[in-house]
Short mmCIF file of C-alpha atoms in Angstrom, two decimals:
data_model
loop_
_atom_site.label_atom_id
_atom_site.label_comp_id
_atom_site.label_asym_id
_atom_site.label_seq_id
_atom_site.Cartn_x
_atom_site.Cartn_y
_atom_site.Cartn_z
CA UNK A 241 79.52 -20.29 -36.67
CA UNK A 242 78.83 -20.95 -40.22
CA UNK A 243 81.98 -23.49 -40.39
CA UNK A 244 80.67 -24.99 -37.17
CA UNK A 245 77.26 -25.72 -38.77
CA UNK A 246 78.94 -27.11 -41.89
CA UNK A 247 80.94 -29.56 -39.72
CA UNK A 248 77.69 -30.61 -37.76
CA UNK A 249 75.76 -31.23 -40.99
CA UNK A 250 78.43 -32.57 -43.30
CA UNK A 251 80.99 -34.03 -40.90
CA UNK A 252 81.62 -37.78 -40.21
CA UNK A 253 81.51 -37.22 -36.22
CA UNK A 254 78.43 -36.63 -34.28
CA UNK A 255 78.29 -34.59 -31.00
CA UNK A 256 77.64 -36.69 -28.01
CA UNK A 257 75.97 -34.66 -25.09
CA UNK A 258 76.48 -36.08 -21.82
CA UNK A 259 74.12 -35.25 -18.82
CA UNK A 260 76.22 -33.95 -15.92
CA UNK A 261 74.26 -34.31 -12.70
CA UNK A 262 75.07 -34.93 -9.03
CA UNK A 263 73.03 -37.40 -7.01
CA UNK A 264 73.23 -37.87 -3.34
CA UNK A 265 73.25 -41.48 -2.18
CA UNK A 266 73.19 -42.69 1.33
CA UNK A 267 76.15 -44.59 2.71
CA UNK A 268 73.81 -47.46 3.49
CA UNK A 269 73.11 -48.02 -0.27
CA UNK A 270 75.49 -50.66 -1.79
CA UNK A 271 75.92 -52.09 -5.50
CA UNK A 272 74.13 -49.12 -7.10
CA UNK A 273 75.81 -47.65 -10.21
CA UNK A 274 74.32 -44.49 -11.59
CA UNK A 275 75.00 -44.58 -15.40
CA UNK A 276 73.19 -42.90 -18.20
CA UNK A 277 73.56 -45.95 -20.52
CA UNK A 278 72.49 -48.70 -18.14
CA UNK A 279 70.32 -49.22 -15.23
CA UNK A 280 70.99 -51.06 -12.07
CA UNK A 281 68.47 -53.91 -11.63
CA UNK A 282 66.58 -53.35 -8.32
CA UNK A 283 67.52 -56.91 -7.10
CA UNK A 284 71.26 -55.99 -6.98
CA UNK A 285 70.82 -52.95 -4.87
CA UNK A 286 71.49 -53.61 -1.26
CA UNK A 287 71.00 -51.67 2.06
CA UNK A 288 73.35 -51.88 5.03
CA UNK A 289 72.06 -51.95 8.44
#
């Protein structure tokens, strides 16, 4: 653990935590991309009849 703390504080790399979630989306929804870094503009989201 001491070595891990040393790498985290003195290392050249940073740890990236990625949120892992599941989202239920209806088959009627189109053009929606779930991404933690970007957001889908509302005007691009479509609903199928």
